[in-house]
Structure formats: C-alpha cells, structure tokens
C-alpha cells in the first residue's frame, strides 16, 4: 500500500514538474521540490574569477527583469553561486543548477555550461520574480547548434544582428552562420578591395513578387536602389557580443558561385570580364569567379586574410553551392587550368578551387565548411559538409569520414512557408510548419553508429529575399527555431510535440518580453 502511495505521489510530483518547468530547449533531467523561491531582496551573484564575465552578463539580465543586485556580495539566502567544477561527469557545455530556499548553485565544467545554466535560470524566473525549487542536470545532444542568416539579399541594422544572436543564445544555439556575400550584395568591408562594398554592396532594385514564368523578365521590381554593408568595426562588435554569449560566428564568403556582386565590383575576376551588375533577384547566375586566372586566387586569399582577422573561430564557410559551369566550359583560362592540372572536367575544377582555398585556410589554422556541392568532383581532405539539398550529401560525407552539418531544406529552411493561409507573406516555396521542424531527426537511419558520430549537428537557414525587415525575419524564425533548439539540445527520447506546445505557452510570453515578433500559428494547436 505504501509503495502504491509513493508511486502515485511521485506521479503527482512529476505532473507538478511538467506544469512549472517550461524551459526550451527541454533539459535532460529536472527534479522539482515543493514550494517556490522568491528573489525579492538584493541578490548576490558569486562567481569564480574565470567566469566573472558570465556572472556580469547574468546580473545585468536579472536587473533588467527588475531584480535588485546587491552592491556588496554577501552570502545568504539570496545568493546565486556560479562555480567551475572539475567534476568529470558534467559534459562539455553541460551544467547542474540547484535552487533551494537557501539560494541557487550552478556548477559546470566550462564557462559555456555556466552560461547555459544562467539562461535556464532566466527562463525559470516568473514575471513576479519567483522560481520553482529545482535540481536540473542538463547537457546538449549535439556540439554544433546553428542558426544562419542571409544578409546578402536584405540586410539588417547591427542592433538587430545582436538581438538575433541574443535570442539564439537564450535557446542554447552556439553557432551563428553569417551569410555575408551574395549575388545581390557583398556586405563585409574588405579594406583592400573597397569596390566590393561601394559597388557590390548595392543593387539597383529589388523584387516585390515572384516571377510568373521561368524567366526573370516576369519579375516585378520596386525600382528602388538598395544596399549597405557592415564595417569591420561593427563586425568586431558583433563577434565580441556573440562570444560573450558563447556563440561562435561563422562567416560565409561564397565561392566560386553566387559571386555576381563581387564581379560587378571587379569584373576582371569573371571569365568574360563583364560588364556585370549586382543581381536584382534571387536565383542561380551563370557568371561566377574564374577558376583559371591566378588573380582570382590572389583576390580570395587577400579577402580571407581580412576575414580571418575579424573572425577568430575555427570554421570559415566558403559556400561552394549552385555554381554553374557554363562560363568555365567556354573560358580559355579555365580550360588551361583543367589541362595543366590534369582535371577530368569542370566538376574537378570546382574541387580544385575548393581544395586550394582549403589548403590556404588550413595553413592559417582554420577549417572549411562548404555546401554539399563540394562533394562533386571530390571532397577537399578536411572539409565539413553542410547538407542542404536533402540528407544525401551529408550521408555520403559521413561515410567518407567527414564531419557533417545537416540542413535539409524541407525540414529546416525557415524561408519556407509556415502556414497554408493565403494571408501569409510571400515566401520562397514549401511548407514547413513548427511541427515539421520539431520532427526533424539529424541522424539518418542509413548511418551506422560509427558513421553517425560525424554528424556534429544541424542548423536552420534563413534566406532573406522576401524578408525586408527585422520583424519579418523574427516572424519566420520563431517559434520554428525554438522547436529546432530542442532537436539540437534535448535527448532524442524526450522529444514530445504536445509537451513542447504546452511549454511554448509560457515561452511565447518570454519571447514577447524580449520583443520578438514570433508567429502565432501554433496557438491553434495549443489546447
Ligand atoms: C543554398 O540554399 N543554396 C545553400
Ligand atoms: Zn574562367
């Protein structure tokens, strides 16, 4: 009888836990105690010296929520202690968070873990500055948890880029893939090549709708010049802002395709030498960097030298997608390169291009990521593959023992429609509601357990041709990225869409408090 009673009681306590702990992404394990802790008198945040920066950021967030922070640290009931622990049982980026009536204690084996614990704490905090009493043990499923943003088609104020990173970090994403160069705009200041931004940073007009036929002639344009770019000063600010939130910024410098803005600025880098103009609508363009001329590689290395000085992370994304080979087929420089290097065809020429850039970046201590087209013609020896045209590229790369980031369009492209209503703003294609993102499984069944280890994570991509404003970006990204955070962080076994919908009721309030213009479609599904 006693046993039955305790099982029932345990069940009630678990329900209680579900009702109160609504953290997204869902933690690995949560034990909930009886009662609540009020954080009403001045709170002392005590931290090891090595994590004082995390503590300061946390104190600032608490203050912004109206909690008073003690001027002088004092140990007592309103103390939150942050500690780096040598406890080997805490995985990298993982943490333990314990809240009792006598205060809160956070332990982790890394500063990132401490940071994630503070984000969980902030999510636990109610609008009346209370938290449940909990013991949380938490760590991520995947090491690479990415969110991408295309600023080539449309760009956004730097304050928005910071907010985007801040909201990502709140969801425990740790990689911001910043797509900085495109046919429609080159957005990163390169001091050695000022025309990249003065010419390539601007297009003469933008599309207001979709092409009604297969040719671009049927696109309707707004007739308004558009453009801009991020200075190196501003980029440094963004990288530092991200670092403080344990987000690594991965810049993407597209090559050899999606190069029309760069070619408009420096036509000598194209096979036909132009003239070219910055593209006015999205798509795939025939004019790409010439792979035959040495000056293309000199240019690329010069650009990358400046990029490396701005972005200290391990990875540089070099694009590699959607590069038509028609110009190379007709170009004497490219054909000479094919002959001199004894290459079989233009696919091997693309591989030559990527290999050469990889070698350069490896010599500087960096690694490349490329879209899955870099498999064609042979993978560069150390490349990480970002699989976007489905999972096939990722599967092939993992079988070749290359690291893989899964970003298959149908599941994780947030420029796809999220609803079928006619009132939805124009989007690229597709239909990817929140439930579909939530159902995504980055490890495909075709991989053995050994091969699956090469899938280091996954990422949502956000292509911006139809997103003119920050508000529109947020509408497309949240709560689909909230769903993705759970795919990336939470244990596979604990994924449960109904439970996610339930927690999203509280999480919607948090997004609102952060002034995020999230989409509300899931309210129809929430009971
Ligand atoms: C891509 O979506 N073109 C990588
Ligand atoms: Zn050429």
XYZ file of C-alpha atoms and ligand atoms in Angstrom:
532
model
C 0.000 0.000 0.000
C 2.778 2.356 0.976
C 4.540 1.579 -2.290
C 1.423 2.342 -4.332
C 1.008 5.567 -2.423
C 4.555 6.674 -3.177
C 4.195 5.802 -6.879
C 1.035 7.936 -7.014
C 2.765 10.729 -5.140
C 5.752 10.541 -7.467
C 3.365 10.766 -10.413
C 1.746 13.871 -8.968
C 5.151 15.421 -8.353
C 6.161 14.756 -11.962
C 2.989 16.375 -13.227
C 3.768 19.261 -10.963
C 7.234 19.431 -12.550
C 5.776 19.452 -16.068
C 3.437 22.234 -15.055
C 6.144 24.510 -13.698
C 9.357 23.906 -15.589
C 8.785 25.104 -19.124
C 12.364 25.608 -20.237
C 13.020 25.446 -24.006
C 15.060 23.513 -25.023
C 13.854 20.900 -22.555
C 16.589 19.971 -20.061
C 17.866 16.414 -19.756
C 16.525 15.956 -16.230
C 14.555 18.061 -13.802
C 13.685 17.208 -10.223
C 11.244 19.562 -8.641
C 10.883 20.315 -4.940
C 7.943 21.680 -3.016
C 7.449 25.402 -2.954
C 8.937 28.398 -4.654
C 11.829 30.740 -4.111
C 11.250 34.469 -4.198
C 14.086 36.664 -5.389
C 12.838 39.872 -3.836
C 15.638 41.280 -1.700
C 19.057 42.127 -3.211
C 20.620 39.117 -4.901
C 24.357 38.359 -4.715
C 25.877 36.659 -7.733
C 29.117 34.992 -6.635
C 31.460 33.626 -9.290
C 34.970 32.340 -9.819
C 37.220 34.966 -11.401
C 37.454 32.990 -14.629
C 33.701 33.342 -15.204
C 33.162 36.849 -13.887
C 32.115 37.940 -17.403
C 29.296 35.344 -17.440
C 28.283 36.466 -13.945
C 28.204 40.130 -15.001
C 26.035 39.375 -18.020
C 23.717 37.305 -15.814
C 23.469 40.099 -13.206
C 22.597 42.558 -15.973
C 19.816 40.243 -17.215
C 18.453 39.831 -13.675
C 18.499 43.593 -13.210
C 16.646 44.069 -16.498
C 13.924 41.812 -15.061
C 13.620 44.080 -12.041
C 15.683 42.052 -9.576
C 17.919 44.130 -7.384
C 21.556 43.094 -7.347
C 23.488 43.554 -4.084
C 26.147 46.251 -4.244
C 28.338 44.207 -1.933
C 28.414 40.432 -2.218
C 27.013 38.748 0.863
C 26.389 35.069 1.469
C 22.843 34.373 2.452
C 19.531 33.163 1.153
C 19.625 35.356 -1.934
C 22.913 34.118 -3.249
C 23.455 32.576 -6.663
C 26.814 30.842 -6.804
C 28.484 30.039 -10.136
C 31.305 27.505 -9.952
C 33.566 25.776 -12.427
C 33.862 22.214 -11.244
C 36.390 19.518 -12.029
C 33.509 17.001 -11.860
C 34.191 14.940 -14.991
C 30.612 13.696 -15.031
C 29.438 17.099 -16.332
C 29.759 17.031 -20.142
C 31.200 19.954 -22.077
C 28.613 22.773 -22.209
C 26.540 20.898 -19.608
C 25.610 22.209 -16.170
C 23.915 21.478 -12.881
C 21.520 24.012 -11.461
C 20.086 23.675 -7.996
C 17.615 26.132 -6.491
C 16.546 25.759 -2.862
C 15.133 28.090 -0.234
C 18.694 28.918 0.736
C 19.770 30.137 -2.704
C 20.942 28.789 -6.036
C 24.041 26.949 -7.083
C 25.321 26.468 -10.609
C 28.188 24.158 -11.486
C 29.666 23.335 -14.871
C 32.921 22.124 -16.324
C 33.121 25.034 -18.806
C 32.139 28.723 -18.936
C 29.647 27.787 -21.685
C 27.920 25.412 -19.254
C 27.701 28.174 -16.653
C 26.218 30.477 -19.301
C 23.571 27.891 -20.295
C 22.639 27.414 -16.638
C 22.054 31.154 -16.343
C 19.814 31.035 -19.430
C 17.785 28.238 -17.831
C 17.550 30.258 -14.619
C 16.261 33.271 -16.562
C 13.610 31.072 -18.199
C 12.553 29.728 -14.788
C 12.079 33.207 -13.406
C 8.423 34.309 -13.434
C 7.207 37.854 -14.020
C 6.813 38.095 -10.230
C 10.481 37.119 -9.743
C 9.929 33.644 -8.397
C 11.456 30.342 -9.394
C 10.423 26.794 -8.598
C 12.753 24.773 -6.381
C 14.619 22.506 -8.774
C 17.604 20.333 -9.377
C 18.459 20.354 -13.079
C 21.083 18.243 -14.769
C 21.482 19.281 -18.382
C 23.780 18.984 -21.383
C 23.451 19.180 -25.181
C 22.877 16.328 -27.611
C 24.863 17.975 -30.441
C 28.025 20.104 -30.331
C 27.048 22.204 -33.397
C 23.743 24.019 -32.897
C 23.388 26.537 -35.661
C 21.228 29.350 -36.907
C 22.011 31.082 -40.193
C 21.107 34.499 -41.561
C 21.448 35.697 -45.153
C 22.224 39.409 -45.242
C 23.048 39.373 -48.964
C 19.506 39.832 -50.287
C 18.383 42.069 -47.439
C 20.480 43.329 -44.588
C 19.507 44.444 -41.098
C 20.798 47.001 -38.587
C 23.630 45.781 -36.402
C 21.389 46.135 -33.334
C 19.127 43.515 -34.865
C 22.047 41.186 -35.622
C 22.941 41.382 -31.919
C 19.352 40.725 -30.881
C 19.232 37.728 -33.241
C 22.334 36.335 -31.506
C 20.954 37.115 -28.055
C 17.704 35.254 -28.711
C 19.640 32.339 -30.242
C 21.827 32.070 -27.149
C 18.695 32.094 -24.958
C 17.764 28.882 -26.851
C 21.294 27.470 -26.375
C 22.275 27.715 -30.043
C 26.055 28.145 -30.300
C 26.883 28.832 -33.975
C 25.764 31.899 -35.946
C 26.338 31.295 -39.657
C 26.515 34.803 -41.127
C 25.988 34.646 -44.892
C 27.859 37.814 -45.859
C 28.332 37.676 -49.625
C 25.812 37.016 -52.375
C 24.936 37.812 -55.985
C 22.628 40.527 -54.605
C 25.052 42.140 -52.183
C 28.550 41.968 -50.731
C 28.117 43.007 -47.095
C 31.543 42.813 -45.450
C 34.018 45.666 -45.691
C 37.313 44.500 -47.209
C 39.824 47.315 -46.976
C 41.998 46.106 -49.834
C 39.040 45.921 -52.236
C 36.770 48.906 -51.469
C 34.614 48.438 -54.586
C 33.277 45.172 -53.094
C 31.072 47.280 -50.855
C 30.873 50.612 -52.716
C 29.668 48.826 -55.881
C 28.898 45.222 -54.808
C 27.054 46.387 -51.688
C 24.253 47.934 -53.761
C 21.638 46.744 -56.247
C 19.515 48.987 -58.383
C 16.190 47.465 -57.307
C 14.617 44.509 -55.508
C 11.798 42.147 -56.482
C 8.372 42.764 -54.991
C 6.924 39.464 -56.045
C 7.641 36.192 -57.660
C 8.472 35.566 -61.304
C 5.323 34.377 -63.048
C 7.272 32.462 -65.679
C 10.601 30.660 -65.641
C 12.449 33.743 -66.839
C 13.457 36.704 -64.732
C 11.759 39.032 -67.237
C 8.437 38.481 -65.476
C 9.643 39.607 -62.044
C 8.095 42.833 -60.774
C 10.614 45.203 -59.155
C 10.283 48.092 -56.712
C 12.580 50.374 -58.724
C 14.378 51.472 -55.531
C 18.159 51.261 -55.108
C 19.032 49.152 -52.084
C 22.203 48.338 -50.209
C 24.710 48.814 -47.468
C 27.374 46.827 -45.680
C 28.896 46.055 -42.302
C 32.148 47.834 -41.481
C 34.977 45.874 -39.924
C 34.481 47.890 -36.727
C 30.854 46.820 -36.461
C 31.716 43.214 -37.318
C 34.228 43.130 -34.438
C 31.471 44.353 -32.124
C 29.139 41.587 -33.292
C 31.817 38.898 -32.846
C 32.552 40.128 -29.298
C 28.837 40.315 -28.463
C 28.398 36.743 -29.696
C 31.464 35.480 -27.834
C 30.105 36.794 -24.547
C 27.022 34.627 -25.221
C 29.075 31.582 -26.180
C 28.105 31.882 -29.820
C 30.807 31.468 -32.448
C 30.233 33.494 -35.597
C 30.951 31.563 -38.796
C 31.315 33.959 -41.728
C 30.384 32.726 -45.179
C 32.320 34.072 -48.134
C 30.714 32.472 -51.189
C 32.888 30.953 -53.924
C 33.108 30.140 -56.762
C 29.402 30.824 -57.439
C 26.966 33.436 -56.068
C 29.650 35.955 -56.993
C 27.831 38.473 -59.132
C 28.119 41.402 -56.700
C 31.881 40.798 -56.405
C 32.156 40.590 -60.199
C 30.224 43.845 -60.608
C 32.953 45.418 -58.452
C 35.935 43.603 -60.009
C 34.938 42.304 -63.475
C 38.482 41.041 -64.115
C 37.644 38.146 -61.742
C 34.994 36.731 -64.104
C 35.616 34.550 -67.165
C 34.010 37.013 -69.626
C 35.128 40.147 -67.729
C 31.624 41.598 -67.806
C 30.283 44.132 -67.523
C 28.303 42.688 -64.616
C 25.804 44.186 -62.218
C 24.795 43.276 -58.684
C 21.865 40.904 -59.095
C 18.370 42.243 -58.515
C 16.554 38.983 -57.822
C 17.429 35.687 -56.180
C 18.375 32.630 -58.197
C 21.393 30.963 -59.722
C 23.598 33.057 -62.008
C 25.898 31.881 -64.768
C 28.672 34.377 -64.035
C 30.966 33.030 -61.339
C 34.589 33.538 -60.283
C 37.008 32.420 -62.989
C 38.824 29.327 -61.732
C 41.578 29.645 -64.308
C 43.074 33.044 -63.514
C 45.670 33.332 -60.752
C 44.296 36.759 -59.856
C 41.095 35.106 -58.582
C 43.118 33.162 -56.002
C 45.185 36.220 -55.040
C 41.929 38.109 -54.507
C 40.406 35.281 -52.460
C 43.442 34.959 -50.227
C 43.563 38.715 -49.656
C 39.866 38.759 -48.763
C 40.260 35.744 -46.478
C 43.226 37.357 -44.708
C 40.949 40.212 -43.646
C 38.130 37.803 -42.791
C 40.437 35.714 -40.570
C 41.487 38.799 -38.650
C 37.834 39.529 -37.829
C 36.527 36.038 -37.058
C 38.658 34.020 -34.643
C 36.511 30.838 -34.805
C 37.799 27.586 -36.274
C 35.403 27.492 -39.226
C 35.155 29.623 -42.340
C 32.225 28.777 -44.647
C 33.320 29.021 -48.265
C 29.946 28.362 -49.915
C 30.504 26.097 -52.905
C 26.809 25.714 -53.822
C 24.987 26.356 -57.075
C 27.968 27.116 -59.291
C 27.015 26.657 -62.963
C 29.898 25.528 -65.131
C 28.885 27.173 -68.439
C 31.354 30.060 -68.266
C 34.214 27.733 -67.296
C 33.401 25.480 -70.268
C 33.927 28.422 -72.637
C 36.838 30.122 -70.841
C 40.397 29.638 -72.135
C 41.856 30.305 -68.654
C 39.627 27.702 -67.043
C 40.273 25.176 -69.818
C 44.032 25.733 -69.485
C 43.762 25.110 -65.739
C 41.875 21.865 -66.407
C 44.600 20.746 -68.830
C 47.546 21.873 -66.669
C 46.163 20.246 -63.530
C 45.080 17.129 -65.455
C 41.491 17.518 -64.252
C 38.720 15.404 -65.757
C 36.082 18.107 -66.114
C 34.602 21.315 -64.655
C 33.413 19.470 -61.537
C 37.005 18.598 -60.800
C 37.856 22.238 -61.491
C 35.407 23.259 -58.767
C 37.046 20.712 -56.500
C 40.474 22.162 -57.404
C 39.183 25.626 -56.423
C 37.839 24.479 -53.051
C 40.910 22.313 -52.332
C 43.208 25.233 -52.965
C 41.250 27.511 -50.653
C 41.071 24.778 -48.021
C 44.835 24.370 -48.165
C 45.275 28.096 -47.669
C 42.877 28.227 -44.724
C 44.334 25.075 -43.147
C 47.771 26.722 -43.347
C 46.291 29.519 -41.187
C 44.920 27.028 -38.680
C 41.305 27.154 -39.898
C 38.839 24.620 -41.290
C 36.321 24.998 -44.099
C 32.619 24.260 -44.259
C 31.006 24.002 -47.698
C 27.518 23.272 -49.025
C 27.061 19.702 -50.246
C 28.014 20.510 -53.862
C 31.634 20.405 -52.671
C 31.285 16.608 -52.827
C 31.081 16.818 -56.625
C 34.476 16.331 -58.191
C 35.903 15.090 -54.879
C 35.853 16.448 -51.324
C 38.679 18.613 -50.009
C 40.561 16.495 -47.424
C 39.405 18.216 -44.213
C 36.139 19.828 -45.273
C 32.949 19.776 -43.225
C 29.864 19.335 -45.407
C 26.659 21.280 -44.883
C 23.951 19.102 -46.414
C 21.125 21.254 -47.775
C 19.670 19.562 -50.877
C 18.382 16.797 -48.630
C 20.428 14.489 -46.428
C 22.124 12.507 -49.198
C 25.196 14.746 -49.318
C 25.562 14.516 -45.573
C 25.208 10.746 -45.627
C 27.849 10.413 -48.363
C 30.224 12.741 -46.490
C 29.799 10.912 -43.158
C 30.540 7.616 -44.940
C 33.753 9.274 -46.179
C 34.547 10.173 -42.540
C 33.950 13.896 -42.984
C 32.109 15.993 -40.453
C 28.577 16.898 -41.442
C 26.043 19.565 -40.508
C 22.530 18.632 -41.584
C 20.417 21.484 -43.008
C 17.950 19.771 -45.371
C 15.654 22.341 -46.952
C 12.328 20.604 -46.345
C 12.795 20.480 -42.573
C 14.948 23.382 -41.524
C 14.749 26.180 -44.124
C 12.883 28.954 -42.362
C 12.325 30.913 -45.576
C 9.697 28.276 -46.444
C 6.017 28.946 -45.719
C 4.958 28.050 -42.186
C 1.252 28.046 -42.896
C -1.098 27.447 -45.822
C -3.240 30.569 -45.317
C -3.439 32.882 -48.321
C -2.689 35.779 -45.990
C 0.877 34.596 -45.355
C 3.525 36.995 -46.616
C 5.309 35.819 -49.750
C 7.927 33.160 -49.015
C 10.325 31.163 -51.172
C 8.468 27.840 -51.509
C 7.446 24.837 -49.466
C 5.519 24.234 -46.289
C 7.432 23.738 -43.081
C 5.214 24.273 -40.038
C 6.620 24.219 -36.497
C 5.648 20.547 -36.110
C 7.777 19.605 -39.111
C 10.866 21.367 -37.754
C 10.207 19.729 -34.384
C 10.049 16.296 -36.023
C 13.451 16.642 -37.674
C 15.987 13.953 -36.774
C 19.560 14.892 -37.777
C 20.931 11.344 -37.628
C 19.638 9.474 -40.693
C 18.920 5.744 -40.293
C 21.279 4.983 -43.212
C 24.290 5.715 -40.987
C 25.893 3.184 -38.646
C 26.564 4.268 -35.062
C 30.198 4.888 -36.007
C 29.272 6.970 -39.099
C 26.640 8.898 -37.126
C 29.405 10.419 -34.987
C 30.389 12.530 -37.992
C 27.058 14.351 -37.839
C 28.178 17.109 -35.498
C 24.838 18.885 -35.554
C 22.285 20.751 -37.572
C 21.149 24.260 -38.374
C 18.169 26.313 -39.554
C 18.809 28.514 -42.593
C 17.146 31.870 -43.241
C 17.376 33.245 -46.802
C 16.215 36.821 -46.873
C 14.974 37.759 -50.375
C 11.420 38.215 -49.125
C 12.335 39.440 -45.638
C 12.835 43.162 -45.802
C 12.596 43.919 -42.092
C 13.809 42.514 -38.761
C 10.165 41.952 -37.759
C 9.625 39.758 -40.800
C 12.791 37.771 -40.033
C 11.561 37.133 -36.485
C 8.134 36.113 -37.784
C 9.765 33.488 -39.995
C 12.298 32.292 -37.412
C 10.318 31.962 -34.168
C 8.946 29.690 -32.850
C 10.358 27.377 -35.541
C 13.865 27.966 -34.172
C 12.527 27.283 -30.659
C 11.458 23.856 -31.985
C 14.882 23.396 -33.572
C 16.651 24.206 -30.308
C 15.027 21.134 -28.838
C 16.063 18.969 -31.814
C 19.645 20.027 -31.188
C 19.878 20.141 -27.415
C 17.376 17.757 -25.817
C 17.683 13.963 -25.666
C 16.033 12.284 -28.649
C 13.869 10.144 -26.330
C 12.368 13.155 -24.584
C 11.067 14.820 -27.722
C 7.298 15.201 -27.479
C 5.455 17.734 -29.614
C 2.401 18.070 -27.334
C 4.676 18.728 -24.385
C 6.597 21.300 -26.474
C 3.315 23.040 -27.382
C 2.404 23.185 -23.711
C 5.754 24.717 -22.749
C 5.503 27.145 -25.675
C 2.560 28.828 -23.874
C 4.999 30.153 -21.266
C 7.817 30.521 -23.768
C 5.674 32.726 -26.014
C 5.418 35.116 -23.054
C 9.196 35.120 -22.752
C 9.639 35.855 -26.463
C 7.106 38.656 -26.138
C 9.001 40.093 -23.171
C 12.119 40.079 -25.375
C 10.118 41.936 -28.015
C 10.452 39.090 -30.540
C 7.798 39.210 -33.261
C 7.164 35.456 -33.238
C 4.494 33.746 -35.358
C 1.359 32.621 -33.527
C 0.126 29.759 -35.735
C 0.710 27.137 -33.053
C -1.913 28.748 -30.823
C -4.465 26.797 -32.906
C -2.798 23.567 -31.798
C -2.420 24.531 -28.130
C -5.271 23.168 -26.004
C 21.519 27.016 -50.540
O 20.392 27.028 -50.013
N 21.691 27.436 -51.779
C 22.683 26.542 -49.817
Zn 37.471 31.263 -66.415
